[in-house]
Coordinates of C-alpha atoms in Angstrom, one line a residue:
X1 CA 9.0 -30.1 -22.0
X2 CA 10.3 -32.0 -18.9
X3 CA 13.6 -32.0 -17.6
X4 CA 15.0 -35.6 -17.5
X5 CA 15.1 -35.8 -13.7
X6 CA 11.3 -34.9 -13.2
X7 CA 9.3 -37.0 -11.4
X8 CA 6.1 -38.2 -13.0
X9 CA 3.4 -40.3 -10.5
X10 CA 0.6 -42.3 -11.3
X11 CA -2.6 -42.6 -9.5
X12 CA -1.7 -46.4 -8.3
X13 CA 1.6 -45.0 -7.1
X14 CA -0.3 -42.4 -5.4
X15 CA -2.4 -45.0 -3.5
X16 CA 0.2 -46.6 -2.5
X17 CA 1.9 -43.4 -0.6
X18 CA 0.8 -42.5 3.1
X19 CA -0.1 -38.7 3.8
X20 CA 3.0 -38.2 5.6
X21 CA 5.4 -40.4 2.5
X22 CA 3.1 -37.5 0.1
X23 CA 3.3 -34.1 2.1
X24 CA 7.5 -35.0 2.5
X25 CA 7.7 -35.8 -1.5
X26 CA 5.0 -33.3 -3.1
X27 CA 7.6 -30.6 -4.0
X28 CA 9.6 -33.2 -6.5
X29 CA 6.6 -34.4 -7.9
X30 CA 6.2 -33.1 -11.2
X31 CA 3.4 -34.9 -13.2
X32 CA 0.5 -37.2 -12.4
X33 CA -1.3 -39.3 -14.4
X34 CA -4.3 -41.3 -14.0
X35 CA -5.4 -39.7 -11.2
X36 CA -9.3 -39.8 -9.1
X37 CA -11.2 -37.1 -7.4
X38 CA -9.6 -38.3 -4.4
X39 CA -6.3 -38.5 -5.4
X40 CA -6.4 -34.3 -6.6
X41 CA -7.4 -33.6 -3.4
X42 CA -4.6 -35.3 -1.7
X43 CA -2.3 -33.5 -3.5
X44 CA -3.9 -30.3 -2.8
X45 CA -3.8 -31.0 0.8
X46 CA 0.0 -32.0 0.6
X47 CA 0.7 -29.0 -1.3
X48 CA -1.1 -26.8 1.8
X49 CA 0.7 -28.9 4.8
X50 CA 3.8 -27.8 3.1
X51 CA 2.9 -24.0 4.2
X52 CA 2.3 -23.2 -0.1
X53 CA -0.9 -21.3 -1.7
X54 CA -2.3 -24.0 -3.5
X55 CA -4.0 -23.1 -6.9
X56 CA -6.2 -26.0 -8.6
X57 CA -7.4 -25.8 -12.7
X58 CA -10.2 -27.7 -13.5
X59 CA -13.6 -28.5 -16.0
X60 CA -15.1 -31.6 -14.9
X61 CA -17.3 -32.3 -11.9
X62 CA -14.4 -34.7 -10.5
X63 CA -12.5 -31.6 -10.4
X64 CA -15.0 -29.9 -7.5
X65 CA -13.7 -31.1 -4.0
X66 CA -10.4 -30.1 -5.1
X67 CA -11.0 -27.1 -6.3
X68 CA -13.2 -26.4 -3.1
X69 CA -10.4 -27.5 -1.5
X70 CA -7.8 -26.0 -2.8
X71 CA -6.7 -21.6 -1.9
X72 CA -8.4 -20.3 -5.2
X73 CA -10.2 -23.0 -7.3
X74 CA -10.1 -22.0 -11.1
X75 CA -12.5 -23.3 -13.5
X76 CA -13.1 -23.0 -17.0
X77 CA -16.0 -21.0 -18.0
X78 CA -16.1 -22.2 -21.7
X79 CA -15.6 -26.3 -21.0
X80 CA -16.7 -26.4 -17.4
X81 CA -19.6 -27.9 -15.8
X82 CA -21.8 -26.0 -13.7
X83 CA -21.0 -28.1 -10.8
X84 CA -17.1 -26.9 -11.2
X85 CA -18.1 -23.3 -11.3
X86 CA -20.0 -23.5 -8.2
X87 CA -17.4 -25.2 -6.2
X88 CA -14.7 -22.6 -7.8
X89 CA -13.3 -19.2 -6.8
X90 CA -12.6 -18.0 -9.9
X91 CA -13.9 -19.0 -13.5
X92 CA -12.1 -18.2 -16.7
X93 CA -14.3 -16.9 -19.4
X94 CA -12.0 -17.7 -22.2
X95 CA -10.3 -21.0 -21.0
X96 CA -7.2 -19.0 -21.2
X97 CA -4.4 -20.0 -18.6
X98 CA -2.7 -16.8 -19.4
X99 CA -6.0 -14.5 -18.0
X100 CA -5.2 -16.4 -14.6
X101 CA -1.5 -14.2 -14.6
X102 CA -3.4 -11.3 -15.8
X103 CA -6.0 -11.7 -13.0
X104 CA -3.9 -12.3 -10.5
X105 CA -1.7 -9.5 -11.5
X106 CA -4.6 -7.5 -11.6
X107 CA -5.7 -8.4 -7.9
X108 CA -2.4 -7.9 -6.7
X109 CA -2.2 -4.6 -7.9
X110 CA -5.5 -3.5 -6.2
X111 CA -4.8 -4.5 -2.7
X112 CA -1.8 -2.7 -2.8
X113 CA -3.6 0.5 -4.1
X114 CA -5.9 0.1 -0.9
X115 CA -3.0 -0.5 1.4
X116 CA -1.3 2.3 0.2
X117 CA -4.5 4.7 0.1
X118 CA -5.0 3.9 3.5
X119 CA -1.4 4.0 5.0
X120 CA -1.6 7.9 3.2
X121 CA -5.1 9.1 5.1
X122 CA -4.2 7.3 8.8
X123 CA -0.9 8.3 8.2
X124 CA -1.4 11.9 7.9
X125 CA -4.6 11.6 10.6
X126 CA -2.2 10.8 13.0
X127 CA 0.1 13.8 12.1
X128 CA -3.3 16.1 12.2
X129 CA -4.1 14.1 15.6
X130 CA -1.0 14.4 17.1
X131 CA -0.4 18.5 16.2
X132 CA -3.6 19.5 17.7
X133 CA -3.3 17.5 20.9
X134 CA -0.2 18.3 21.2
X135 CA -0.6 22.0 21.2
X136 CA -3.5 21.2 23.6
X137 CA -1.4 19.3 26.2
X138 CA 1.8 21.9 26.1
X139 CA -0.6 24.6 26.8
X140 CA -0.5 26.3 23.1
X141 CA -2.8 28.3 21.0
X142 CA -4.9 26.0 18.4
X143 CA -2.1 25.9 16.0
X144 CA -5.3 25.7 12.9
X145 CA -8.6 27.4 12.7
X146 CA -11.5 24.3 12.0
X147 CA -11.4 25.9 8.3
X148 CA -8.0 24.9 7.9
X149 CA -8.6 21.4 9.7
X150 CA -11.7 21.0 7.3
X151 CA -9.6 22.0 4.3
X152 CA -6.7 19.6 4.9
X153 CA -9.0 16.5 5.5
X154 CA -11.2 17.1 2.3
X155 CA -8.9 18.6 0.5
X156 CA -5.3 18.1 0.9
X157 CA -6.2 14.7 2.4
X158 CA -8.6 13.7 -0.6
X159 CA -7.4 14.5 -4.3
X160 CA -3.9 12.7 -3.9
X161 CA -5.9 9.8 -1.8
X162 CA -7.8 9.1 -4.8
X163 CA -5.1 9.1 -7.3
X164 CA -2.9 6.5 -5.7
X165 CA -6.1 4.1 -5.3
X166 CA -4.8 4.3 -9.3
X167 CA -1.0 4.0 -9.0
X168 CA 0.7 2.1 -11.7
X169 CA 1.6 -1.6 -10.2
X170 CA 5.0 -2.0 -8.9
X171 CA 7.5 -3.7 -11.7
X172 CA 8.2 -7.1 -8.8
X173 CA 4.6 -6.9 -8.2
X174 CA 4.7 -10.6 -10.1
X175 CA 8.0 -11.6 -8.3
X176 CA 6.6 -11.4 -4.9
X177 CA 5.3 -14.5 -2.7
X178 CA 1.9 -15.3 -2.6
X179 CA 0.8 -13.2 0.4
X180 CA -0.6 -15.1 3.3
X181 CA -4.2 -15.1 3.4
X182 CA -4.4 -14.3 7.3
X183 CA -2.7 -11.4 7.4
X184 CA -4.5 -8.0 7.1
X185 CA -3.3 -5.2 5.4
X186 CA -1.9 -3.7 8.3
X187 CA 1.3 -5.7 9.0
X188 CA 3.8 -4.3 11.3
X189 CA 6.3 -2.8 8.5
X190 CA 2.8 -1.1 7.3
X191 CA 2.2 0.1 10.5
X192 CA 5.8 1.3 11.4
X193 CA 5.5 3.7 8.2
X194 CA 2.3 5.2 9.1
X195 CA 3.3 5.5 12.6
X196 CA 6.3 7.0 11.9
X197 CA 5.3 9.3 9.4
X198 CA 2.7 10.4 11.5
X199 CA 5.1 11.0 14.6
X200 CA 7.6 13.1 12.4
X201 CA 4.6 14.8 11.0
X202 CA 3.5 16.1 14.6
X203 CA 7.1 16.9 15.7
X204 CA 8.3 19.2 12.5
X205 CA 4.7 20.9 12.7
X206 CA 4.5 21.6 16.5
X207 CA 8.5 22.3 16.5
X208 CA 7.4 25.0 14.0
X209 CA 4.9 26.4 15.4
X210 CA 6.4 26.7 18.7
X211 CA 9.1 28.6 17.0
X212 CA 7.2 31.1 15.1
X213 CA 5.2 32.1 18.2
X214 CA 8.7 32.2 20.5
X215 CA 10.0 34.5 17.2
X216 CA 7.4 37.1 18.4
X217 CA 5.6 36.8 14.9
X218 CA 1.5 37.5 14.3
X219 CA -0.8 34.3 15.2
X220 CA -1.8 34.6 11.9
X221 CA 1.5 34.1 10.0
X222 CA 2.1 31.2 13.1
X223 CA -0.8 29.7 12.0
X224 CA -0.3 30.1 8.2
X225 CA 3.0 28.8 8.1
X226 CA 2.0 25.4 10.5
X227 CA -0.9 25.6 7.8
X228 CA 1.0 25.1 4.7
X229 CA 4.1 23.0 6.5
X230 CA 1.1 20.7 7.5
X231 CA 0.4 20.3 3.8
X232 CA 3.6 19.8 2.2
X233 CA 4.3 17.7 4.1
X234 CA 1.3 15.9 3.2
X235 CA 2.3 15.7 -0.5
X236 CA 5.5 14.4 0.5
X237 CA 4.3 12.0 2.1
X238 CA 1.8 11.1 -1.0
X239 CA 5.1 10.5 -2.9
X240 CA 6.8 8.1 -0.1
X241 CA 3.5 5.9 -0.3
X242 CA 3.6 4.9 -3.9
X243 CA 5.7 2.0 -2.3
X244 CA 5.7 0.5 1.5
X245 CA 9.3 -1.0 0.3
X246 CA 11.1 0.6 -2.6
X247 CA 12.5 4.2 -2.4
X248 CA 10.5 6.8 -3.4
X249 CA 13.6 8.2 -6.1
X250 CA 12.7 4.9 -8.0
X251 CA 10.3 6.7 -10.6
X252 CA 8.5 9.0 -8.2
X253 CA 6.2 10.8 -10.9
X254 CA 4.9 7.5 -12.5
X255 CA 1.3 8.3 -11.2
X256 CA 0.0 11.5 -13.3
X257 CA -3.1 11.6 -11.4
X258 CA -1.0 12.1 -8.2
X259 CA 1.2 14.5 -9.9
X260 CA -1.9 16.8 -11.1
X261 CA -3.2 16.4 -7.7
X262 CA -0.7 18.1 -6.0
X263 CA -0.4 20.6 -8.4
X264 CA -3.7 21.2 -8.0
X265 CA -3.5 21.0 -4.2
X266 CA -0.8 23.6 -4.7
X267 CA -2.4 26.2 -6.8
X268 CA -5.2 26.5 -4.0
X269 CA -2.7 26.7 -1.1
X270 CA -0.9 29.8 -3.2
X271 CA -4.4 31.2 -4.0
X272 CA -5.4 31.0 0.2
X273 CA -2.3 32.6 1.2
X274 CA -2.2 35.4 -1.1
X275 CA -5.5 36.2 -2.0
X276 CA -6.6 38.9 0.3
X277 CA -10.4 38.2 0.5
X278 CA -9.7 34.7 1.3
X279 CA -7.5 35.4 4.3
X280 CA -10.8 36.0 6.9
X281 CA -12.1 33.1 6.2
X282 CA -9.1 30.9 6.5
X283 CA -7.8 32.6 8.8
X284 CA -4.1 33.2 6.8
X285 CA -1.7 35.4 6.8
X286 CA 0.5 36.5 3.2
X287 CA 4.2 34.6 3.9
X288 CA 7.3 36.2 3.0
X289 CA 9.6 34.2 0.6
X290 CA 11.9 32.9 3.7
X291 CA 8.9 31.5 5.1
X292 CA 8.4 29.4 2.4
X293 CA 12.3 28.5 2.1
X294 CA 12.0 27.4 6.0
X295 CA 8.8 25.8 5.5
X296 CA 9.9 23.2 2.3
X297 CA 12.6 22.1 3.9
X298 CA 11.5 21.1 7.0
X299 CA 8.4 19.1 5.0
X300 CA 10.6 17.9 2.7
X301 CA 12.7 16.2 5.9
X302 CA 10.0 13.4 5.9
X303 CA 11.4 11.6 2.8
X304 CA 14.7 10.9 4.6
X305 CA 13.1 9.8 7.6
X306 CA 10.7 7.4 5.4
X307 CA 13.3 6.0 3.6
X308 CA 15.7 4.8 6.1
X309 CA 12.1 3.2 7.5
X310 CA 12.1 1.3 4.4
X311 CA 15.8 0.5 4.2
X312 CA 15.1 -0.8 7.9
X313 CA 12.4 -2.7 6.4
X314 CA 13.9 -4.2 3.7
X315 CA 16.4 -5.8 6.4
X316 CA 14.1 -6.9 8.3
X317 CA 14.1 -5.0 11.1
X318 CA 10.2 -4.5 11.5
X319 CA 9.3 -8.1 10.7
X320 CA 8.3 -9.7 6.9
X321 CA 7.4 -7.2 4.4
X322 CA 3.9 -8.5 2.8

């Protein structure tokens, strides 16, 4: 039902209108009626000069130039002519309105599945990058033997990778702004958290390591204890990435798969560190209890650091979040 100020224009009125009168008045218009092929289009066009996502629902073949035209062209896969599904992005199988939400919805929550997949692995690259270089460039021993390395990437890296490419959508996932087609998926906020994360990654896990060799302790417990910071830390991080904008205490075991992941991920770390026959070929060493203590709390300092990147975010500080 239409409010009693809505605006309802005919196709003659539409003629009438310039491009510029149309563009400056397209946002008050509610309805039109009678319209051509040409006049769709106009409207389409106005809608896009106005800086909007323009969608565009049609069936016939008048309907094709402006859903060619328009950012996603819709067409109804039950009604519509071939000539409309050509010329359109999407067709709905059932001629149901509501599957375009659905669909959309859908979509939505896939590309942020990717983004957030990806801002995990380059994210915790860097961290791997920037320990191992930075050892080589202070004059350090290889703070991991090229087991460990190999572990972490397929490993650590992989199980908790895969399971948030299946994170449950975000509830304002639907609330958001249509997301502008030029941009990529890594924006600067994106970028800032994977940087970051990457950065304080490298500093708690050289800072560590250059402690437990300046402590006088084995290589082998130096290594073992850069080992498993470097992996919790990891798994924190897992958790922080559910979201590029919302705080990782808002429901932070939603995703099961992530949750088994890391338990998983965590049952194996135990078993390399305290199985005997397994320390020669990892090269680890059996940590004492204040090890571990020492070694969750520094990982765990990553969640602090990521969410006053967010809050920074949210205020804009690192440019529109997508």
């Amino acid at each position: 039902m239409l409010s009693p100020d809505a605006r309802v224009v005919t196709g003659a009125e539409l003629e009438e209108m310039t491009d510029e009168q149309l563009n400056r008045e397209v946002e008050a218009i509610s309805v039109y009626a009678r319209v051509s092929p040409a006049h769709k289009l106009r409207v389409v066009t106005a809608w896009q000069a106005r800086g909007h996502i323009a969608a565009m629902t049609g069936d016939g073949v008048n309907d094709a130039p402006a859903l060619k035209k328009a950012d996603i062209g819709i067409a109804m896969g039950v009604t519509g002519t071939d000539v409309t599904k050509e010329a359109a992005a999407m067709t709905l199988t059932d001629d149901n309105f509501a599957s375009i939400v659905a669909a959309v919805e859908e979509g939505r929550g896939v590309f942020g599945n990717i983004k957030k997949y990806l801002m995990y692995l380059l994210s915790s690259n860097i961290g791997e990058i920037g320990l191992m270089a930075g050892a080589a460039l202070l004059g350090l021993p290889v703070p991991l033997t090229a087991v460990q390395i190999l572990y972490v990437n397929l490993a650590t890296d992989g199980l908790p990778a895969l399971a948030l490419s299946v994170d449950p959508p975000e509830k304002d996932l639907m609330k958001r702004k249509p997301r502008d087609p030029r941009t990529g998926i890594f924006t600067r906020p994106v970028v800032t958290l994977m940087v970051l994360g990457g950065i304080w990654s490298t500093i708690v896990n050289l800072g560590l390591f250059t402690y437990m060799l300046n402590s006088g302790v084995s290589m082998e417990e130096a290594m073992t204890i850069t080992f498993v910071s470097l992996v919790l830390i990891q798994f924190f991080k897992a958790y922080n990435f559910r979201s590029d904008r919302h705080s990782v205490f808002n429901k932070p075991f939603a995703n099961r798969w992530l949750n088994l992941a890391v338990l998983w991920e965590m049952a194996l770390l135990i078993l390399i560190v305290y199985l005997p026959f397994l320390h020669e070929p990892f090269g680890t060493y059996a940590l004492p209890l204040t090890d571990w203590l020492l070694v969750l709390v520094l990982s765990a300092s990553i969640v602090p650091v990521l969410e006053l990147a967010k809050w920074a975010e949210r205020k804009g500080w690192f440019g529109v979040v997508d």
